[in-house]
XYZ file of C-alpha atoms in Angstrom:
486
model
C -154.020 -124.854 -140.833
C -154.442 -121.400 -141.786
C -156.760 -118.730 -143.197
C -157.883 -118.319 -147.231
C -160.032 -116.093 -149.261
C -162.232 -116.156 -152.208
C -162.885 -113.482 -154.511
C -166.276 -113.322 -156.283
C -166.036 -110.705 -159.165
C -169.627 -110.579 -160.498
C -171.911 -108.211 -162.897
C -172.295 -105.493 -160.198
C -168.981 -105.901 -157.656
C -166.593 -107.875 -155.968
C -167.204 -109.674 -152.716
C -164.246 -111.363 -150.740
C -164.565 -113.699 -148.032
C -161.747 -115.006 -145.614
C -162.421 -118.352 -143.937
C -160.716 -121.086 -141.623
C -158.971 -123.656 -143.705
C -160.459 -126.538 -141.502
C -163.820 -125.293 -141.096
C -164.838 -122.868 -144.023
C -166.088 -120.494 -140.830
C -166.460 -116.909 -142.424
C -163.547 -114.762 -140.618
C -164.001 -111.267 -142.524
C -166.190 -110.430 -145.682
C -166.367 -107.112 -147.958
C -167.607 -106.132 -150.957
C -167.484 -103.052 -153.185
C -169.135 -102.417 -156.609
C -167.566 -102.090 -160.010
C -166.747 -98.365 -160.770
C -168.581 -97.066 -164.056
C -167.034 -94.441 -166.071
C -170.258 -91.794 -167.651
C -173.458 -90.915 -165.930
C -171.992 -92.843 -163.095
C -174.648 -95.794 -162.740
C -173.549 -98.959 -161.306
C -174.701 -102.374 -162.007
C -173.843 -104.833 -164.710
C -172.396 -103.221 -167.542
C -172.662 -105.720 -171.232
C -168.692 -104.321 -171.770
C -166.398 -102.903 -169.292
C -162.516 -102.271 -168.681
C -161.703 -104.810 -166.669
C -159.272 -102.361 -165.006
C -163.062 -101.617 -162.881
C -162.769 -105.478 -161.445
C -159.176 -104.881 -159.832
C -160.051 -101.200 -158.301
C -163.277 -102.725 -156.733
C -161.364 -105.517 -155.957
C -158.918 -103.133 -153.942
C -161.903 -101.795 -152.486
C -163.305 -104.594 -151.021
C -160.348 -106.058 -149.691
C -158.880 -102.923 -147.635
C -158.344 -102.664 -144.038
C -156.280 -105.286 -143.338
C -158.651 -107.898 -145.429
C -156.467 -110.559 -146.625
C -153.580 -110.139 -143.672
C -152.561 -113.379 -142.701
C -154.174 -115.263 -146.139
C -152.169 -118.186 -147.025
C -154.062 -118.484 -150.711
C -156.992 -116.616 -152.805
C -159.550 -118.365 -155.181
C -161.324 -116.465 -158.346
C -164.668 -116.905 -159.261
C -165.327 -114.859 -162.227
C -168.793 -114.317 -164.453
C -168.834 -117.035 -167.161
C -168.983 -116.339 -170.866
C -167.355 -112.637 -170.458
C -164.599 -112.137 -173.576
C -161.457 -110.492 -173.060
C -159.490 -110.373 -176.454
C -155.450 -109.402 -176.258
C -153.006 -108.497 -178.978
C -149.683 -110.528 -179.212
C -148.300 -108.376 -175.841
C -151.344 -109.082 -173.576
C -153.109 -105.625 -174.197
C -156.662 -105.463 -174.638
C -157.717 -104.717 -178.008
C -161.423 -103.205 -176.728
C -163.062 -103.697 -173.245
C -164.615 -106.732 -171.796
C -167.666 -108.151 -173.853
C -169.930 -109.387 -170.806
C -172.162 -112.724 -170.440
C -175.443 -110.101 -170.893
C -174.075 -108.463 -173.992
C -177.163 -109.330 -176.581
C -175.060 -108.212 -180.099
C -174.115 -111.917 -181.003
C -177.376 -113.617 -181.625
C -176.942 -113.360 -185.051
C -173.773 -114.713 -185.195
C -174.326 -117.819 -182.671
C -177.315 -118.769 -184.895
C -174.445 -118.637 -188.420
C -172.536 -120.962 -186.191
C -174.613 -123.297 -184.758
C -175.624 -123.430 -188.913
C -172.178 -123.725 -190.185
C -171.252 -126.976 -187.776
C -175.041 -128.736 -189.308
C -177.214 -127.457 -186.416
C -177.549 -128.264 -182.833
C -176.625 -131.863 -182.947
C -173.127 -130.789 -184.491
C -171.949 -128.406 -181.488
C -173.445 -130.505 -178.489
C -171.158 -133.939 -180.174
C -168.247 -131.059 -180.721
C -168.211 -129.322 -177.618
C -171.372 -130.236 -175.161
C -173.076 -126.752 -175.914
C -174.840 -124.935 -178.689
C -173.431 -121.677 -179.308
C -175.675 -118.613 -177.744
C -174.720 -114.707 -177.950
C -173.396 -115.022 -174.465
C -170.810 -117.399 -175.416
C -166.949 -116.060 -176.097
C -167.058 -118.511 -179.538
C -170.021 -116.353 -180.599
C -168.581 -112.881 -179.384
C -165.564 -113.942 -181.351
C -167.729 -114.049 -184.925
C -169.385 -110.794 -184.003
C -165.798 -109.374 -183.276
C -164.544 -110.695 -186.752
C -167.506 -108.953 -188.756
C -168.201 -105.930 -186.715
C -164.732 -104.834 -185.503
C -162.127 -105.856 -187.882
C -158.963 -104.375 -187.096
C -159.598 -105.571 -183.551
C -160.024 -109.520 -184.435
C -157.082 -108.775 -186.236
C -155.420 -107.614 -183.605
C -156.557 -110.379 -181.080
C -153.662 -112.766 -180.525
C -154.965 -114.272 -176.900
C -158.448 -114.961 -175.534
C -159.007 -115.192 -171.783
C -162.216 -115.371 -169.858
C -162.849 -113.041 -166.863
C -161.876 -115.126 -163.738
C -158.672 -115.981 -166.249
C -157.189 -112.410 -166.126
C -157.815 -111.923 -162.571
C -155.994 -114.450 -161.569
C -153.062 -113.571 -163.800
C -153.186 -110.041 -162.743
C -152.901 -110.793 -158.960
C -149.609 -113.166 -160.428
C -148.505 -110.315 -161.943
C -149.338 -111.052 -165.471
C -146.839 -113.983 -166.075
C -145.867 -115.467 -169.402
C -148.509 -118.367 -168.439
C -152.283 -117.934 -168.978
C -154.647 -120.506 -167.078
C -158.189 -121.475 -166.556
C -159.886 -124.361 -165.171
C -162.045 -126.861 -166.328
C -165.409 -125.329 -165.388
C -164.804 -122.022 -166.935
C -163.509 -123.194 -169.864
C -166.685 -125.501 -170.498
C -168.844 -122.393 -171.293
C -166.424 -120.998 -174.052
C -167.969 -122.578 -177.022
C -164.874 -124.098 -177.995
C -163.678 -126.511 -175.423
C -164.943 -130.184 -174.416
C -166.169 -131.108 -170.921
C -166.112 -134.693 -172.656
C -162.661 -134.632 -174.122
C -161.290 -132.367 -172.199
C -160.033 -130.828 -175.013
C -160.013 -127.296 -176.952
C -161.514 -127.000 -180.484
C -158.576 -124.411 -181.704
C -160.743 -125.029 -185.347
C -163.929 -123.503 -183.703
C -162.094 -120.541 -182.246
C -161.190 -120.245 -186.691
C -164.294 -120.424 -187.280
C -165.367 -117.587 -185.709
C -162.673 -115.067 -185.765
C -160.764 -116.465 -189.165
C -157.668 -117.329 -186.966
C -155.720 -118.896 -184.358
C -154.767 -117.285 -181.189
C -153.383 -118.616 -177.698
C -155.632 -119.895 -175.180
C -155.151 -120.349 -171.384
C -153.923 -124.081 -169.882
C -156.732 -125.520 -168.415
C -155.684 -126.976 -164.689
C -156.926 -130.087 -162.741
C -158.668 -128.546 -160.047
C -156.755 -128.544 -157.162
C -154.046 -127.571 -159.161
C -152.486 -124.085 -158.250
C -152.146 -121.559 -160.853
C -148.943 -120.109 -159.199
C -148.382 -117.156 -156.901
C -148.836 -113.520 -155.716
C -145.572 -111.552 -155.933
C -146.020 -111.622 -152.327
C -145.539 -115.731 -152.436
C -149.299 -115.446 -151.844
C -151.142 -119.201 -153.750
C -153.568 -118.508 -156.230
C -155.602 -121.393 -156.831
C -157.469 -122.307 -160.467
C -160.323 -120.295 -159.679
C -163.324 -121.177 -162.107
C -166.512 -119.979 -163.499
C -169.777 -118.174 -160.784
C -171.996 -121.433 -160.788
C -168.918 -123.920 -160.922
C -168.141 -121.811 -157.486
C -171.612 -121.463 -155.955
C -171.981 -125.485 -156.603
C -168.807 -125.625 -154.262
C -169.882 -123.356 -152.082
C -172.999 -125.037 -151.464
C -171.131 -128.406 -151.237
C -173.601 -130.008 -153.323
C -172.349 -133.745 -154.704
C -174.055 -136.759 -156.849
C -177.677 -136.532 -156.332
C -178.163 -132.691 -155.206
C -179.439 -130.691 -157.629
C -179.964 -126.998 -157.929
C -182.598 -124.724 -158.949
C -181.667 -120.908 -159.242
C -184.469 -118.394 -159.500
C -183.702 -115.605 -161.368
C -185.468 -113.726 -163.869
C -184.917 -116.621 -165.836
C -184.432 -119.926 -164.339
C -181.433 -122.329 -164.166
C -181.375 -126.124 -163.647
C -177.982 -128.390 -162.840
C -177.058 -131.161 -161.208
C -173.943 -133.219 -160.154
C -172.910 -135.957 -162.937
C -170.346 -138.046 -163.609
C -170.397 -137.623 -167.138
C -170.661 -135.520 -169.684
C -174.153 -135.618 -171.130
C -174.067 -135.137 -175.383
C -177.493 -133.368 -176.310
C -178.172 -133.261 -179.571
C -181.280 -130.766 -179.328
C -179.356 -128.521 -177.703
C -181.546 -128.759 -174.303
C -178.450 -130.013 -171.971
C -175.450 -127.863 -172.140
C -172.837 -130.026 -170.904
C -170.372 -127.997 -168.231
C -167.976 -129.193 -166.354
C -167.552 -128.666 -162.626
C -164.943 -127.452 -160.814
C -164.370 -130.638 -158.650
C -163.488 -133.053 -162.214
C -167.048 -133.968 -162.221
C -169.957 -132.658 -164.638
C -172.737 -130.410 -164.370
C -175.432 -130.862 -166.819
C -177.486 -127.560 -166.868
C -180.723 -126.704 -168.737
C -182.137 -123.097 -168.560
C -185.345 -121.550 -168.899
C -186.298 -117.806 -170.014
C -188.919 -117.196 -167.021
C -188.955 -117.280 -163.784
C -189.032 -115.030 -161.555
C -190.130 -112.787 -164.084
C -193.317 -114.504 -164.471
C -193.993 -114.067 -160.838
C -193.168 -110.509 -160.977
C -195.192 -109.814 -164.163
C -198.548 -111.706 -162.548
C -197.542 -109.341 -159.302
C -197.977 -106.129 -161.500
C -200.983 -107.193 -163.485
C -202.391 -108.110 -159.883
C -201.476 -104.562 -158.111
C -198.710 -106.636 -155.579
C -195.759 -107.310 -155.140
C -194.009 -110.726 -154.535
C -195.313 -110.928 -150.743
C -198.501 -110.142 -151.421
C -198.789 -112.584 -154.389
C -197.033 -115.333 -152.509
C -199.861 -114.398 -149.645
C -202.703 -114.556 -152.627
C -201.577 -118.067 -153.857
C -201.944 -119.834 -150.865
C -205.456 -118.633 -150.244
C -205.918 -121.202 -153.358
C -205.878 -124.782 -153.789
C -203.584 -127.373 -156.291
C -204.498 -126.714 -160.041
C -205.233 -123.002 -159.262
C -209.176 -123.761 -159.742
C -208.361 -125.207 -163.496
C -206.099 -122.341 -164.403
C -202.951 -123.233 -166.415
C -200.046 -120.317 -166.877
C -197.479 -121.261 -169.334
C -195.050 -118.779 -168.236
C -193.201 -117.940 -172.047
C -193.359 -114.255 -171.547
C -189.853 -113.835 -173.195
C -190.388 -116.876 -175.464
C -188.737 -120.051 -173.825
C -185.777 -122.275 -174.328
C -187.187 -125.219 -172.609
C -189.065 -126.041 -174.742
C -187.434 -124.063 -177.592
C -189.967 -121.749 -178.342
C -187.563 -118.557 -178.730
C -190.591 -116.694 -180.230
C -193.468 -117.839 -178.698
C -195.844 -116.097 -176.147
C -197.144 -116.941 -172.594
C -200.128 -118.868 -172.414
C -203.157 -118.564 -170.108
C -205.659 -121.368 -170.181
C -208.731 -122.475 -168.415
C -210.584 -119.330 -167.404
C -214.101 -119.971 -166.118
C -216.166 -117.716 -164.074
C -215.284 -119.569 -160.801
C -211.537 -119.192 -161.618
C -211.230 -115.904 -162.349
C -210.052 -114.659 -158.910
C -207.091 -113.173 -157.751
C -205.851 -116.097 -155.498
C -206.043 -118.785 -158.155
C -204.252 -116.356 -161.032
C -201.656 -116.108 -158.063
C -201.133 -119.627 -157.601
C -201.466 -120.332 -161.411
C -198.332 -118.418 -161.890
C -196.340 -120.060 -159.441
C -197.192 -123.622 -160.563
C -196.603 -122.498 -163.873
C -193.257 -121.094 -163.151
C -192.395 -124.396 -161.128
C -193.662 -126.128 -163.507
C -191.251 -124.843 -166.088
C -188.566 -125.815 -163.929
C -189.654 -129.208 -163.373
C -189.482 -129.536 -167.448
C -185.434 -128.777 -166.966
C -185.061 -131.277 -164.352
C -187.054 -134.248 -166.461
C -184.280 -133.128 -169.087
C -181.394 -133.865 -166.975
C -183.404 -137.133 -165.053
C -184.191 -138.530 -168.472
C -180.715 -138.523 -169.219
C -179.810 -140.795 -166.296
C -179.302 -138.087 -163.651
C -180.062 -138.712 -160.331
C -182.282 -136.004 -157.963
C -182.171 -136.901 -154.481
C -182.772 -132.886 -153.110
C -182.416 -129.434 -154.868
C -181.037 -126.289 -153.672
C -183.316 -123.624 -154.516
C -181.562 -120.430 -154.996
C -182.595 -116.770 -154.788
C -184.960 -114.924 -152.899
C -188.236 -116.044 -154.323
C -186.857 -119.257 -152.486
C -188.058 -117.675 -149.375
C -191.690 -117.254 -150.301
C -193.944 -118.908 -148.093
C -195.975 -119.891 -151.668
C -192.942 -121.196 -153.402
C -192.169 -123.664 -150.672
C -195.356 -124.892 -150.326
C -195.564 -126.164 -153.906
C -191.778 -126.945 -154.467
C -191.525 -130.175 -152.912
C -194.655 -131.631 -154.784
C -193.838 -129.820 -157.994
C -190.005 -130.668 -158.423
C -190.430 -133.909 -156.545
C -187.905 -134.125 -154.003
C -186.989 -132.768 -150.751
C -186.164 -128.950 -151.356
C -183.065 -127.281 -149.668
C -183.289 -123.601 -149.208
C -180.041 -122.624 -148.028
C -179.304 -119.473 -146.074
C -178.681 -116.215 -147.878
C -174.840 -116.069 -148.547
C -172.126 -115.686 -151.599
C -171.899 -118.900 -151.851
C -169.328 -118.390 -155.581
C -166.867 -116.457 -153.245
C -167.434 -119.244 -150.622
C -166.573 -122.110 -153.286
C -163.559 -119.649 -154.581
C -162.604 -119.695 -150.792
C -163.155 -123.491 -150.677
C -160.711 -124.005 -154.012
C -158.028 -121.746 -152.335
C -158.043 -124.183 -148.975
C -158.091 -127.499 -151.484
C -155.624 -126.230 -153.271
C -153.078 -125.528 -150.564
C -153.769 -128.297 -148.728
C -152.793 -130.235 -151.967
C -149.633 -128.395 -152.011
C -148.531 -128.322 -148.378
C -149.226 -132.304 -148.356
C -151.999 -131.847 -145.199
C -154.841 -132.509 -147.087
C -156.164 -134.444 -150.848
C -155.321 -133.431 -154.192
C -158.303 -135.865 -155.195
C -161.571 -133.882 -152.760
C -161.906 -130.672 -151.748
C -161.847 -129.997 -148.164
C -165.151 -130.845 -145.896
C -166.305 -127.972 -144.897
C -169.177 -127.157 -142.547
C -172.125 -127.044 -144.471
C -174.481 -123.566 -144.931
C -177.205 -123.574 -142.388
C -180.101 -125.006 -144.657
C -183.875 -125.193 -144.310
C -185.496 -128.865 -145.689
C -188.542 -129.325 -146.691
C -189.628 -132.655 -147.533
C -192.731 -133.747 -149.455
C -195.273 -134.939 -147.852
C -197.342 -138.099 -148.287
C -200.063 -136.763 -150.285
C -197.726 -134.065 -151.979
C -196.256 -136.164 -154.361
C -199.424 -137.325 -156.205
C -201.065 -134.102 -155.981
C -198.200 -132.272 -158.007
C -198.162 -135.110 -160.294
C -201.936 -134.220 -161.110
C -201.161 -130.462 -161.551
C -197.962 -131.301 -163.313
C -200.389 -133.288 -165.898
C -202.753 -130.398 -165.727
C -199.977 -128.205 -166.874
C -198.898 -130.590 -169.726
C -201.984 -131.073 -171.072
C -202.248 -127.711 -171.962
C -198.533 -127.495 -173.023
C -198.658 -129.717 -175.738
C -201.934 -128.746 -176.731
C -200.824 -125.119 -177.185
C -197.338 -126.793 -178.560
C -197.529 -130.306 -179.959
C -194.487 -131.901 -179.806
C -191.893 -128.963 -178.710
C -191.249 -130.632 -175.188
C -189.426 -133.860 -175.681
C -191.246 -137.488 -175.102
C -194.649 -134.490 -175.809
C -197.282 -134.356 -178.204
């Protein structure tokens, strides 16, 4: 049918990708990082003129990139705030998903609705400083004149997509984007204009939220620009994961989701209820450590993540009795935002480097296995899970996975797999629109070349007893902070 591309404007840079319609087959990729004004470090900034996105974006598209491109998706960072005055003018740069300041202010919030239980029935989420609802309180009490000014809020991937229309009257979104504002429903499907008053002590215009094969209009050029939605809502359809996949990514911190057909109402705040960008759900549940864990037992132990990957499988399941409860930053699941790691079970015979090595990967896994209870307790169902990031690759890591997490473990190959799903939304969307393919599923694509690793007979039981093992000490250390614990 034709050729897209999919633009992936993340903390750092912008990646494009051009593909087949039919196949998804990668035709041309480039990439170029964000330009930073000052000492001239690059990376991701907590605020930035978005002005930075659309010259890296030139950048990485040059050379001929998007000749012959029939359409172009937007994935764009979630929870970045971009408030506008009355003519569509920023007010102040770009407050960023990373941008601390608001902790303060989500906490008021979350206080002001009566707690946790209040948000998650309002909106599926419980405000935290990343979210636009809370940047919108900080705004209000630390920059005045500018909440004053602020007429229009959009979200990154939002003014992207109306700059390549050429900043029409019409604002849009999607669905998946929108669910990690703080003040829109994945349930209803609905904004809460009251919560956006609430935070900044007035109305102001919000983007349309489109179906998702919906177009959001066009380049000058005639060029279709598809919805275009929120990094993970893009990765999920890049990977091509459906009901039953689930997906692990291993970051510093860790994040848990899965493909639902609901929205899930937490009222502990645990689940924060997103929507995906296909009209179905994805339930997510985050922890603080991950990776960092890893890299933290690494330094104590004089390696690096190689060599400690190398140590832990010189051990054996339970790490010799040793038990790491990997809350280095505290944790949000279990919410213990203040809390400290834990290590338990020292004896003479485990106090070797191997079994610390191996201690910290079950821990970390561990962790993650928590999230995904969360999300199975709630009716979910976890057939496989994507594991993202490069500690995926660690020999260590997949040797406990499948045991730990309890279900055959994908590791897909290293790709960007948000510009891939941006890619993916362009082809669904024009396919929708030229009448040659469905408005109701997204193109089948071929699927990333993927690495399974399925438990084995014994594994299963085995990471049951080190899961216990790890419990055990969990709600000893902290009665009752996991739920169904103590």
């Amino acid at each position: 049918m034709g050729i897209v591309a999919g633009i992936d404007s993340s903390g750092a840079g912008t990646t494009v990708v051009v593909c087949d319609t039919d196949s998804g087959q990668v035709l041309r990729q480039g990439y170029a990082p964000h330009p930073v004004e000052g000492d001239g470090r690059q990376g991701p900034q907590t605020e930035i003129d978005p002005q930075a996105w659309l010259l890296s974006l030139g950048e990485a598209a040059k050379d001929g990139m998007l000749e012959g491109v029939q359409a172009i998706g937007v994935s764009g960072q979630q929870h970045g705030m971009l408030p506008m005055d009355a003519g569509g003018v920023l007010v102040r740069p770009a407050l960023m998903w990373n941008d601390k300041r608001a902790q303060i202010q989500a906490a008021d919030l979350t206080e002001e609705l009566g707690g946790p239980g209040g948000w998650a029935e309002a909106v599926g989420a419980v405000p935290q400083a990343a979210y636009p609802v809370a940047k919108l309180r900080w705004l209000a009490q630390h920059e005045p004149r500018s909440a004053q000014r602020t007429a229009e809020v959009l979200l990154p991937h939002d003014w992207l997509v109306w700059q390549l229309m050429g900043r029409p009257q019409r604002r849009t979104t999607d669905r998946g984007d929108a669910s990690g504002t703080g003040y829109w429903s994945a349930a209803t499907g609905q904004y809460r204009t009251d919560l956006v008053e609430l935070a900044l002590g007035h109305q102001v215009a919000l983007p349309d939220v489109l179906r998702p094969a919906e177009p959001a209009g066009q380049t000058p050029e005639g060029l279709l620009i598809s919805a275009g939605t929120g990094d993970n809502m893009a990765a999920a359809l890049g990977l091509g994961v459906g009901p039953g996949d689930a997906v692990v990514s291993l970051g510093a911190g860790g994040t848990v989701f899965a493909v639902h057909h609901e929205a899930l109402t937490d009222p502990t705040g645990t689940i924060t209820s997103f929507a995906d960008a296909t009209g179905r759900h994805l339930p997510m549940v985050h922890t603080r450590n991950a990776v960092r864990a890893l890299r933290g037992t690494a330094d104590l132990l004089g390696t690096d993540l190689a060599g400690l990957s190398d140590l832990a499988v010189k051990s054996t399941p339970g790490s010799h009795g040793l038990v790491l409860l990997p809350y280095l930053e505290g944790e949000r699941t279990p919410d213990l935002p203040h809390t400290a790691g834990t290590l338990a079970g020292l004896r003479r015979e485990s106090m070797k480097p191997e079994h610390l090595a191996r201690a910290s990967f079950e821990g970390m896994l561990c962790g993650l296995a928590d999230g995904l209870d969360v999300l199975r307790g709630r009716g979910v169902e976890v057939r496989r899970i994507f594991v993202l990031g490069p500690a995926g690759e660690l020999p260590a890591l997949q040797q406990m996975a499948p045991a730990l997490l309890g279900a055959r473990i994908v590791i897909p190959q290293p790709a960007d797999y948000a510009a891939l799903g941006a890619a993916r939304q362009a082809a669904w969307s024009l396919g929708a629109v030229m009448g040659s393919g469905s408005a109701e599923h997204p193109p089948r694509w071929q699927g990333a070349a993927l690495q399974q690793i399925e438990p084995g007979e014994d594994d299963l039981p085995i990471g049951q007893a080190v899961r216990q093992q790890y419990a055990s000490v969990r709600d000893q250390i902290h009665p009752g902070a996991f739920p169904g614990s103590g």
